[in-house]
Amino acid sequence: MFANRPNYEQGPIRPPSEADSLLLRLTRNCPWNRCLFCPVYKKEKFSKRSIEEIKSDIEELEKAADKIKKISLSSGFGGEINRQVAVQVQSRNPELFQVALWLYGGGENVFLQDGDSLLLPVDQLVEILETLTEKFPSIRRITTYARSRTLLRRSVDDLARLKKAGLGRIHVGMESGNNEVLDYMKKGVTYTQQVDAGKRVKSAGLSLSEYVILGLGGEKWWRQHALDSASALNEINPDFIRVRTLAVPAASLLYEKVQSGEFKVMVDDDVVREEKLFIENLQGIDSYFYSDHILNLLEDVSGKLPEDKEKMLKVIDRYLSLPAAERERFCLGRRTGYYRTMDDMQNDSLNSSVERLYKQLQDKGLTVAQYMKQLMLRFI
Ligand code: SF4
């Protein structure tokens, strides 16, 4: 183990909404690993971690928390984990820093990694959840990823047992509700399976977060992708709908299909039009809608359905009604971090920075669209 690495195992990813959560790895990688658009676990083999390994990691976390508390006591903070304690831990025991930050934030949220934790036997999951909540009474929310196919192998009673043991939310990568898109992208599930799995999670009383990838239908299926994704979500009524925008890194299997011209990636403006159709067709549900991913162009398309639907559509219409040159400048400013929302285009100093960048691209003979493609890969 390197000196500045924690003495417990961690996987590579977590949802954006779990940025401040403690990460506990239950399985390694993804049991499916075939989705064309997904570069994350390619070349990595799936395995379940043993309950002994996982419980040993929980013990390591407990030891780390004890050490941090001692640092607090010896520094005169009475065991409280405050900012000064976190800073001290960072310089004296960097391997404990993640746990110190988590405790400083209240020690409330935990995310169980990697791609499909519910493949572990339910009894083991219950034991892990109970151990975690017993060792860390501060925990308020435990969440995990699960595939729809795996959820269909668990009964409502099984899922309700997990909820009782402390699991609060399941994140499902629906990606699309359209069967042609799901099939082409080798997602390994159908519209009906996605809907049935989502309904099962809800019936067990668990919170459900469903992810949709804007642009996943490409130029060919964008309309059906928007309509069927909305339809599936209308049937499920998840607690959260989260969107992210397709980017195609070289490590993904989709990359070759893009290079050969078989799959045509949509430009930003068309993705925004697709998002509009998608939101227009979300009906009869009371989900929260979030664009909480750096790949999304319009992060302020977010709110509670149905009451914020018009507000969200107005953000989209505002973007689409901008002159083409301003839309291009906004994309450039947003993707390079100068702008967060279109309101930032009122700021002269930010505009000057974006304009300078635009001129630099021109000098290099690069178009904004070409530069955007390079940038989108950096965010994956
Ligand atoms: S199921 Fe999820 S983690 Fe696995 S390959 Fe597909 S998108 Fe990636």
mmCIF file of N, CA, C and O in Angstrom, residues 237-312:
data_model
loop_
_atom_site.group_PDB
_atom_site.id
_atom_site.type_symbol
_atom_site.label_atom_id
_atom_site.label_comp_id
_atom_site.label_asym_id
_atom_site.label_seq_id
_atom_site.Cartn_x
_atom_site.Cartn_y
_atom_site.Cartn_z
ATOM 1 N N ASN A 237 -42.023 6.322 -12.549
ATOM 2 C CA ASN A 237 -42.071 7.464 -11.620
ATOM 3 C C ASN A 237 -40.949 7.384 -10.578
ATOM 4 O O ASN A 237 -41.206 7.285 -9.365
ATOM 5 N N PRO A 238 -39.685 7.424 -11.037
ATOM 6 C CA PRO A 238 -38.566 7.341 -10.078
ATOM 7 C C PRO A 238 -38.486 8.599 -9.231
ATOM 8 O O PRO A 238 -39.047 9.639 -9.594
ATOM 9 N N ASP A 239 -37.754 8.521 -8.133
ATOM 10 C CA ASP A 239 -37.577 9.719 -7.300
ATOM 11 C C ASP A 239 -36.710 10.747 -8.004
ATOM 12 O O ASP A 239 -36.924 11.942 -7.874
ATOM 13 N N PHE A 240 -35.713 10.241 -8.758
ATOM 14 C CA PHE A 240 -34.795 11.151 -9.451
ATOM 15 C C PHE A 240 -34.586 10.694 -10.887
ATOM 16 O O PHE A 240 -34.438 9.495 -11.151
ATOM 17 N N ILE A 241 -34.559 11.667 -11.798
ATOM 18 C CA ILE A 241 -34.145 11.419 -13.181
ATOM 19 C C ILE A 241 -32.890 12.244 -13.373
ATOM 20 O O ILE A 241 -32.891 13.456 -13.124
ATOM 21 N N ARG A 242 -31.811 11.592 -13.777
ATOM 22 C CA ARG A 242 -30.556 12.331 -13.970
ATOM 23 C C ARG A 242 -30.072 12.109 -15.393
ATOM 24 O O ARG A 242 -30.044 10.971 -15.873
ATOM 25 N N VAL A 243 -29.714 13.199 -16.052
ATOM 26 C CA VAL A 243 -29.241 13.070 -17.430
ATOM 27 C C VAL A 243 -27.750 13.367 -17.507
ATOM 28 O O VAL A 243 -27.213 14.145 -16.720
ATOM 29 N N ARG A 244 -27.096 12.705 -18.427
ATOM 30 C CA ARG A 244 -25.748 13.095 -18.805
ATOM 31 C C ARG A 244 -25.669 12.973 -20.318
ATOM 32 O O ARG A 244 -26.487 12.292 -20.935
ATOM 33 N N THR A 245 -24.697 13.627 -20.906
ATOM 34 C CA THR A 245 -24.632 13.708 -22.360
ATOM 35 C C THR A 245 -23.581 12.748 -22.890
ATOM 36 O O THR A 245 -22.504 12.603 -22.299
ATOM 37 N N LEU A 246 -23.917 12.102 -23.993
ATOM 38 C CA LEU A 246 -22.995 11.113 -24.575
ATOM 39 C C LEU A 246 -21.665 11.752 -24.971
ATOM 40 O O LEU A 246 -21.624 12.797 -25.620
ATOM 41 N N ALA A 247 -20.579 11.103 -24.569
ATOM 42 C CA ALA A 247 -19.248 11.404 -25.098
ATOM 43 C C ALA A 247 -18.665 10.051 -25.474
ATOM 44 O O ALA A 247 -19.015 9.040 -24.874
ATOM 45 N N VAL A 248 -17.825 10.027 -26.485
ATOM 46 C CA VAL A 248 -17.358 8.727 -26.982
ATOM 47 C C VAL A 248 -15.834 8.644 -26.894
ATOM 48 O O VAL A 248 -15.126 8.998 -27.838
ATOM 49 N N PRO A 249 -15.310 8.172 -25.765
ATOM 50 C CA PRO A 249 -13.852 8.059 -25.637
ATOM 51 C C PRO A 249 -13.306 6.881 -26.452
ATOM 52 O O PRO A 249 -14.040 5.935 -26.746
ATOM 53 N N ALA A 250 -12.030 6.953 -26.780
ATOM 54 C CA ALA A 250 -11.407 5.907 -27.607
ATOM 55 C C ALA A 250 -11.480 4.543 -26.922
ATOM 56 O O ALA A 250 -11.468 3.511 -27.595
ATOM 57 N N ALA A 251 -11.564 4.533 -25.590
ATOM 58 C CA ALA A 251 -11.601 3.250 -24.872
ATOM 59 C C ALA A 251 -12.964 2.568 -24.974
ATOM 60 O O ALA A 251 -13.121 1.424 -24.549
ATOM 61 N N SER A 252 -13.966 3.254 -25.521
ATOM 62 C CA SER A 252 -15.293 2.627 -25.616
ATOM 63 C C SER A 252 -15.435 1.901 -26.950
ATOM 64 O O SER A 252 -14.800 2.261 -27.950
ATOM 65 N N LEU A 253 -16.290 0.870 -26.963
ATOM 66 C CA LEU A 253 -16.500 0.101 -28.186
ATOM 67 C C LEU A 253 -17.248 0.923 -29.229
ATOM 68 O O LEU A 253 -17.209 0.636 -30.423
ATOM 69 N N LEU A 254 -17.940 1.964 -28.749
ATOM 70 C CA LEU A 254 -18.690 2.816 -29.684
ATOM 71 C C LEU A 254 -17.751 3.644 -30.565
ATOM 72 O O LEU A 254 -18.125 4.065 -31.668
ATOM 73 N N TYR A 255 -16.547 3.862 -30.088
ATOM 74 C CA TYR A 255 -15.600 4.748 -30.781
ATOM 75 C C TYR A 255 -15.373 4.310 -32.232
ATOM 76 O O TYR A 255 -15.431 5.115 -33.157
ATOM 77 N N GLU A 256 -15.162 3.008 -32.425
ATOM 78 C CA GLU A 256 -14.919 2.506 -33.791
ATOM 79 C C GLU A 256 -16.112 2.749 -34.686
ATOM 80 O O GLU A 256 -15.971 3.047 -35.861
ATOM 81 N N LYS A 257 -17.304 2.614 -34.109
ATOM 82 C CA LYS A 257 -18.519 2.802 -34.915
ATOM 83 C C LYS A 257 -18.685 4.269 -35.305
ATOM 84 O O LYS A 257 -19.246 4.586 -36.343
ATOM 85 N N VAL A 258 -18.202 5.131 -34.450
ATOM 86 C CA VAL A 258 -18.223 6.570 -34.789
ATOM 87 C C VAL A 258 -17.179 6.850 -35.860
ATOM 88 O O VAL A 258 -17.442 7.531 -36.854
ATOM 89 N N GLN A 259 -16.000 6.270 -35.691
ATOM 90 C CA GLN A 259 -14.925 6.488 -36.667
ATOM 91 C C GLN A 259 -15.323 5.979 -38.056
ATOM 92 O O GLN A 259 -14.999 6.598 -39.063
ATOM 93 N N SER A 260 -16.024 4.847 -38.080
ATOM 94 C CA SER A 260 -16.398 4.265 -39.383
ATOM 95 C C SER A 260 -17.607 4.969 -39.990
ATOM 96 O O SER A 260 -17.971 4.715 -41.136
ATOM 97 N N GLY A 261 -18.244 5.840 -39.205
ATOM 98 C CA GLY A 261 -19.421 6.569 -39.710
ATOM 99 C C GLY A 261 -20.719 5.821 -39.480
ATOM 100 O O GLY A 261 -21.799 6.294 -39.838
ATOM 101 N N GLU A 262 -20.639 4.629 -38.840
ATOM 102 C CA GLU A 262 -21.869 3.847 -38.600
ATOM 103 C C GLU A 262 -22.773 4.542 -37.589
ATOM 104 O O GLU A 262 -23.989 4.567 -37.750
ATOM 105 N N PHE A 263 -22.171 5.109 -36.529
ATOM 106 C CA PHE A 263 -22.963 5.839 -35.529
ATOM 107 C C PHE A 263 -22.624 7.317 -35.618
ATOM 108 O O PHE A 263 -21.448 7.695 -35.577
ATOM 109 N N LYS A 264 -23.659 8.129 -35.774
ATOM 110 C CA LYS A 264 -23.430 9.566 -35.927
ATOM 111 C C LYS A 264 -23.774 10.304 -34.634
ATOM 112 O O LYS A 264 -24.931 10.323 -34.206
ATOM 113 N N VAL A 265 -22.736 10.886 -34.016
ATOM 114 C CA VAL A 265 -22.920 11.621 -32.760
ATOM 115 C C VAL A 265 -23.639 12.935 -33.059
ATOM 116 O O VAL A 265 -23.341 13.608 -34.047
ATOM 117 N N MET A 266 -24.578 13.292 -32.216
ATOM 118 C CA MET A 266 -25.334 14.536 -32.435
ATOM 119 C C MET A 266 -24.534 15.748 -31.964
ATOM 120 O O MET A 266 -23.790 15.661 -30.984
ATOM 121 N N VAL A 267 -24.744 16.874 -32.636
ATOM 122 C CA VAL A 267 -24.101 18.112 -32.187
ATOM 123 C C VAL A 267 -24.915 18.670 -31.005
ATOM 124 O O VAL A 267 -26.073 18.295 -30.790
ATOM 125 N N ASP A 268 -24.274 19.586 -30.253
ATOM 126 C CA ASP A 268 -24.902 20.112 -29.028
ATOM 127 C C ASP A 268 -26.331 20.618 -29.259
ATOM 128 O O ASP A 268 -27.232 20.325 -28.477
ATOM 129 N N ASP A 269 -26.527 21.405 -30.321
ATOM 130 C CA ASP A 269 -27.863 21.990 -30.543
ATOM 131 C C ASP A 269 -28.923 20.897 -30.697
ATOM 132 O O ASP A 269 -30.045 21.023 -30.185
ATOM 133 N N ASP A 270 -28.565 19.825 -31.392
ATOM 134 C CA ASP A 270 -29.544 18.747 -31.599
ATOM 135 C C ASP A 270 -29.794 17.972 -30.299
ATOM 136 O O ASP A 270 -30.912 17.518 -30.043
ATOM 137 N N VAL A 271 -28.762 17.845 -29.495
ATOM 138 C CA VAL A 271 -28.952 17.172 -28.194
ATOM 139 C C VAL A 271 -29.917 17.994 -27.342
ATOM 140 O O VAL A 271 -30.787 17.457 -26.657
ATOM 141 N N VAL A 272 -29.778 19.314 -27.402
ATOM 142 C CA VAL A 272 -30.679 20.179 -26.627
ATOM 143 C C VAL A 272 -32.119 20.026 -27.146
ATOM 144 O O VAL A 272 -33.070 19.961 -26.348
ATOM 145 N N ARG A 273 -32.285 19.916 -28.469
ATOM 146 C CA ARG A 273 -33.643 19.709 -29.018
ATOM 147 C C ARG A 273 -34.201 18.367 -28.546
ATOM 148 O O ARG A 273 -35.383 18.234 -28.220
ATOM 149 N N GLU A 274 -33.338 17.366 -28.513
ATOM 150 C CA GLU A 274 -33.773 16.044 -28.018
ATOM 151 C C GLU A 274 -34.193 16.141 -26.546
ATOM 152 O O GLU A 274 -35.215 15.587 -26.136
ATOM 153 N N GLU A 275 -33.414 16.876 -25.774
ATOM 154 C CA GLU A 275 -33.726 17.023 -24.344
ATOM 155 C C GLU A 275 -35.088 17.693 -24.175
ATOM 156 O O GLU A 275 -35.873 17.345 -23.288
ATOM 157 N N LYS A 276 -35.367 18.646 -25.058
ATOM 158 C CA LYS A 276 -36.658 19.350 -24.992
ATOM 159 C C LYS A 276 -37.808 18.357 -25.226
ATOM 160 O O LYS A 276 -38.777 18.312 -24.456
ATOM 161 N N LEU A 277 -37.670 17.540 -26.270
ATOM 162 C CA LEU A 277 -38.717 16.556 -26.570
ATOM 163 C C LEU A 277 -38.887 15.579 -25.404
ATOM 164 O O LEU A 277 -40.013 15.207 -25.035
ATOM 165 N N PHE A 278 -37.766 15.189 -24.834
ATOM 166 C CA PHE A 278 -37.769 14.256 -23.701
ATOM 167 C C PHE A 278 -38.547 14.849 -22.522
ATOM 168 O O PHE A 278 -39.476 14.227 -21.983
ATOM 169 N N ILE A 279 -38.211 16.071 -22.169
ATOM 170 C CA ILE A 279 -38.862 16.686 -20.997
ATOM 171 C C ILE A 279 -40.344 16.959 -21.289
ATOM 172 O O ILE A 279 -41.207 16.738 -20.423
ATOM 173 N N GLU A 280 -40.640 17.414 -22.507
ATOM 174 C CA GLU A 280 -42.050 17.666 -22.866
ATOM 175 C C GLU A 280 -42.908 16.427 -22.640
ATOM 176 O O GLU A 280 -44.082 16.509 -22.304
ATOM 177 N N ASN A 281 -42.291 15.256 -22.843
ATOM 178 C CA ASN A 281 -43.059 14.010 -22.758
ATOM 179 C C ASN A 281 -42.996 13.325 -21.398
ATOM 180 O O ASN A 281 -43.522 12.228 -21.242
ATOM 181 N N LEU A 282 -42.342 13.949 -20.433
ATOM 182 C CA LEU A 282 -42.396 13.421 -19.064
ATOM 183 C C LEU A 282 -43.718 13.882 -18.457
ATOM 184 O O LEU A 282 -43.941 15.084 -18.290
ATOM 185 N N GLN A 283 -44.592 12.928 -18.180
ATOM 186 C CA GLN A 283 -45.946 13.309 -17.737
ATOM 187 C C GLN A 283 -46.445 12.418 -16.606
ATOM 188 O O GLN A 283 -46.146 11.224 -16.594
ATOM 189 N N GLY A 284 -47.200 13.034 -15.705
ATOM 190 C CA GLY A 284 -47.865 12.259 -14.639
ATOM 191 C C GLY A 284 -46.906 11.735 -13.586
ATOM 192 O O GLY A 284 -47.211 10.766 -12.897
ATOM 193 N N ILE A 285 -45.725 12.338 -13.480
ATOM 194 C CA ILE A 285 -44.765 11.868 -12.469
ATOM 195 C C ILE A 285 -44.338 13.041 -11.583
ATOM 196 O O ILE A 285 -44.501 14.210 -11.958
ATOM 197 N N ASP A 286 -43.779 12.694 -10.416
ATOM 198 C CA ASP A 286 -43.349 13.773 -9.515
ATOM 199 C C ASP A 286 -41.872 13.634 -9.147
ATOM 200 O O ASP A 286 -41.472 13.829 -8.013
ATOM 201 N N SER A 287 -41.072 13.246 -10.154
ATOM 202 C CA SER A 287 -39.625 13.047 -9.946
ATOM 203 C C SER A 287 -38.897 14.390 -9.889
ATOM 204 O O SER A 287 -39.354 15.386 -10.440
ATOM 205 N N TYR A 288 -37.721 14.357 -9.251
ATOM 206 C CA TYR A 288 -36.769 15.471 -9.378
ATOM 207 C C TYR A 288 -35.934 15.211 -10.622
ATOM 208 O O TYR A 288 -35.524 14.070 -10.862
ATOM 209 N N PHE A 289 -35.692 16.248 -11.400
ATOM 210 C CA PHE A 289 -34.908 16.126 -12.637
ATOM 211 C C PHE A 289 -33.606 16.890 -12.430
ATOM 212 O O PHE A 289 -33.619 18.070 -12.073
ATOM 213 N N TYR A 290 -32.470 16.220 -12.633
ATOM 214 C CA TYR A 290 -31.176 16.891 -12.452
ATOM 215 C C TYR A 290 -30.285 16.731 -13.673
ATOM 216 O O TYR A 290 -30.238 15.658 -14.283
ATOM 217 N N SER A 291 -29.542 17.794 -13.980
ATOM 218 C CA SER A 291 -28.513 17.742 -15.042
ATOM 219 C C SER A 291 -27.150 17.823 -14.375
ATOM 220 O O SER A 291 -26.314 18.630 -14.772
ATOM 221 N N ASP A 292 -26.944 17.012 -13.333
ATOM 222 C CA ASP A 292 -25.758 17.190 -12.486
ATOM 223 C C ASP A 292 -24.540 16.441 -13.012
ATOM 224 O O ASP A 292 -23.914 15.657 -12.299
ATOM 225 N N HIS A 293 -24.203 16.669 -14.266
ATOM 226 C CA HIS A 293 -22.997 16.058 -14.823
ATOM 227 C C HIS A 293 -22.285 17.093 -15.678
ATOM 228 O O HIS A 293 -22.924 17.819 -16.442
ATOM 229 N N ILE A 294 -20.974 17.156 -15.545
ATOM 230 C CA ILE A 294 -20.183 18.170 -16.243
ATOM 231 C C ILE A 294 -20.338 18.079 -17.769
ATOM 232 O O ILE A 294 -20.137 19.055 -18.489
ATOM 233 N N LEU A 295 -20.727 16.902 -18.272
ATOM 234 C CA LEU A 295 -20.884 16.751 -19.726
ATOM 235 C C LEU A 295 -22.127 17.455 -20.255
ATOM 236 O O LEU A 295 -22.276 17.649 -21.456
ATOM 237 N N ASN A 296 -23.031 17.837 -19.358
ATOM 238 C CA ASN A 296 -24.282 18.459 -19.823
ATOM 239 C C ASN A 296 -24.091 19.937 -20.126
ATOM 240 O O ASN A 296 -23.459 20.659 -19.356
ATOM 241 N N LEU A 297 -24.676 20.364 -21.229
ATOM 242 C CA LEU A 297 -24.511 21.759 -21.625
ATOM 243 C C LEU A 297 -25.322 22.692 -20.721
ATOM 244 O O LEU A 297 -24.830 23.731 -20.288
ATOM 245 N N LEU A 298 -26.574 22.321 -20.445
ATOM 246 C CA LEU A 298 -27.467 23.215 -19.701
ATOM 247 C C LEU A 298 -27.705 22.660 -18.296
ATOM 248 O O LEU A 298 -28.657 21.927 -18.053
ATOM 249 N N GLU A 299 -26.820 23.026 -17.378
ATOM 250 C CA GLU A 299 -26.925 22.419 -16.046
ATOM 251 C C GLU A 299 -28.137 22.937 -15.276
ATOM 252 O O GLU A 299 -28.599 22.302 -14.346
ATOM 253 N N ASP A 300 -28.652 24.110 -15.674
ATOM 254 C CA ASP A 300 -29.801 24.637 -14.930
ATOM 255 C C ASP A 300 -31.139 24.110 -15.447
ATOM 256 O O ASP A 300 -32.196 24.579 -15.016
ATOM 257 N N VAL A 301 -31.100 23.119 -16.353
ATOM 258 C CA VAL A 301 -32.345 22.405 -16.662
ATOM 259 C C VAL A 301 -32.529 21.392 -15.541
ATOM 260 O O VAL A 301 -32.099 20.244 -15.610
ATOM 261 N N SER A 302 -33.117 21.851 -14.467
ATOM 262 C CA SER A 302 -33.302 20.954 -13.323
ATOM 263 C C SER A 302 -34.469 21.469 -12.499
ATOM 264 O O SER A 302 -34.802 22.664 -12.544
ATOM 265 N N GLY A 303 -35.101 20.575 -11.778
ATOM 266 C CA GLY A 303 -36.239 21.001 -10.955
ATOM 267 C C GLY A 303 -37.125 19.830 -10.609
ATOM 268 O O GLY A 303 -36.801 18.677 -10.877
ATOM 269 N N LYS A 304 -38.252 20.174 -10.017
ATOM 270 C CA LYS A 304 -39.193 19.140 -9.561
ATOM 271 C C LYS A 304 -40.342 19.082 -10.564
ATOM 272 O O LYS A 304 -40.918 20.113 -10.927
ATOM 273 N N LEU A 305 -40.642 17.854 -10.978
ATOM 274 C CA LEU A 305 -41.788 17.672 -11.869
ATOM 275 C C LEU A 305 -43.054 17.471 -11.024
ATOM 276 O O LEU A 305 -42.962 16.887 -9.952
ATOM 277 N N PRO A 306 -44.196 17.916 -11.465
ATOM 278 C CA PRO A 306 -44.411 18.633 -12.715
ATOM 279 C C PRO A 306 -44.232 20.150 -12.610
ATOM 280 O O PRO A 306 -44.182 20.829 -13.618
ATOM 281 N N GLU A 307 -44.140 20.680 -11.374
ATOM 282 C CA GLU A 307 -44.245 22.141 -11.230
ATOM 283 C C GLU A 307 -43.137 22.930 -11.917
ATOM 284 O O GLU A 307 -43.350 24.088 -12.295
ATOM 285 N N ASP A 308 -41.947 22.343 -12.063
ATOM 286 C CA ASP A 308 -40.842 23.092 -12.686
ATOM 287 C C ASP A 308 -40.659 22.779 -14.174
ATOM 288 O O ASP A 308 -39.688 23.236 -14.784
ATOM 289 N N LYS A 309 -41.578 22.010 -14.721
ATOM 290 C CA LYS A 309 -41.392 21.585 -16.122
ATOM 291 C C LYS A 309 -41.297 22.796 -17.061
ATOM 292 O O LYS A 309 -40.397 22.873 -17.912
ATOM 293 N N GLU A 310 -42.200 23.744 -16.913
ATOM 294 C CA GLU A 310 -42.181 24.910 -17.811
ATOM 295 C C GLU A 310 -40.892 25.697 -17.638
ATOM 296 O O GLU A 310 -40.297 26.176 -18.609
ATOM 297 N N LYS A 311 -40.447 25.833 -16.388
ATOM 298 C CA LYS A 311 -39.193 26.558 -16.115
ATOM 299 C C LYS A 311 -38.026 25.871 -16.826
ATOM 300 O O LYS A 311 -37.170 26.526 -17.435
ATOM 301 N N MET A 312 -37.992 24.556 -16.776
ATOM 302 C CA MET A 312 -36.894 23.814 -17.423
ATOM 303 C C MET A 312 -36.948 23.986 -18.942
ATOM 304 O O MET A 312 -35.923 24.189 -19.600
#
